[in-house]
Amino acid sequence: LSWSLACAVCSRPAADADATACDRCGGVLAVRYAALPQRLPSSSLRGVWRYRDWLPEAPDVAAVTLGEGATPLVRLQRWSESVGLGRAYAKLEYVQPTGSFKDRGASVLVSRARARGARRITEDSSGNAGAAVAAYAARAGLECTVFAPASTAESKLAQIRAYGAELRTVAGPREAVAAAAQAAGREDGAYYAGHNANPFFVEGCKTLAFELAEELGGAPDHVILPVGGGSLYCGLALGFEQLLDARFIAAAPRHHLVQATGCMPLVAAFDAGAAAPLPVQRRPTVAGGIEIEHPARGTVILRALRDTGGNAVAVDDCAMLDARVRLAALEGIFMEPTSAAAFAGLERLAAAGVVRPQDSAVVAVTGSGLKDPQPALA
Ligand SMILES: [Zn+2]
């Protein structure tokens, strides 16, 4: 496939394929294709690499894979009835090699880093992306350094260490963690994976849209995601946009996002009609996976939100933990608190009549409950 990088905000072409941000506006970059295939794959491959004809890495580059993607899509019965919905589904994104959706992005990103000749990968993460990148780096035979906030759950740090990655915890705001990882990524032979801005990570995440379209025979009416940095949200929006352009689906779903009331820069921007995330007063939350004050993809997320007719809602820790318990007890689905935010948000959207009983709605269950089995209320 012929592709290049361009700014996702102002569309300016990037200087080269290794650029990390727009040199005009500083915006995040995205992969642009000259032309995408005119058919969905007939291959019997399952998961992310089933869609390799739609991905930027040429088919002759060996993929770094652990069988990611191809996650279960299950219809919710008892929980749906309890909130007045008729056609709600959970896409079990935690049923992946490291226990979160991040494996989709890590597989494509680490494949890219290895093809570029990187010897070491640096990443900043509140836990799940760090584990995913560490695992795929191990699989690829690359060294890996993960920078994590000092507040990260010990169980998540242990998983990162287990993959042999060097772990450095950084005190202070999330931005300080990213800055440390970026500085290390500029060293010789290193590749900064920074999933919150890296376009190849989003390319891996977009395969979720392709799976849903194949499984449902088209697009659902609504998709609901917990959003911090928005890599999955942007990936899903991108995938459905490409499916729409190729006329595989008749309309894109409405893309709703859910944040924690303790950190809601995108919800605040949506409520105010702003084009960029608004500054917020951050308070501690059990949803560490979406605790991002300054999302690098903020303007891209807000544009997709408006373009698809999505809503942005904030839920508090009690609502998340309550949803977490109910999904486990009613449906047998045990998720981390960050993921439960999306169900609490869908319940709000259902109560407000945004998602109606006859609508199809898919919630991505982004991370396993085993990642953080006993979150403490802040
Ligand atoms: Zn730009």
mmCIF file of C-alpha atoms and ligand atoms in Angstrom, residues 6-13 21-29, ligand 1:
data_model
loop_
_atom_site.group_PDB
_atom_site.id
_atom_site.type_symbol
_atom_site.label_atom_id
_atom_site.label_comp_id
_atom_site.label_asym_id
_atom_site.label_seq_id
_atom_site.Cartn_x
_atom_site.Cartn_y
_atom_site.Cartn_z
ATOM 1 C CA ALA A 6 0.062 13.969 7.345
ATOM 2 C CA CYS A 7 -1.201 16.136 10.180
ATOM 3 C CA ALA A 8 -4.521 14.860 11.596
ATOM 4 C CA VAL A 9 -5.461 18.424 12.584
ATOM 5 C CA CYS A 10 -4.455 20.691 9.663
ATOM 6 C CA SER A 11 -3.661 18.039 6.979
ATOM 7 C CA ARG A 12 -0.147 19.347 6.232
ATOM 8 C CA PRO A 13 2.001 16.480 4.835
ATOM 9 C CA ALA A 21 4.313 15.781 15.086
ATOM 10 C CA CYS A 22 3.141 18.395 12.570
ATOM 11 C CA ASP A 23 5.869 20.960 11.868
ATOM 12 C CA ARG A 24 3.257 23.673 11.273
ATOM 13 C CA CYS A 25 0.764 23.291 14.139
ATOM 14 C CA GLY A 26 2.311 20.622 16.365
ATOM 15 C CA GLY A 27 -0.721 18.350 15.849
ATOM 16 C CA VAL A 28 -0.694 14.552 15.922
ATOM 17 C CA LEU A 29 0.049 12.683 12.686
HETATM 18 ZN ZN ZN B 1 -0.832 20.529 11.552
#
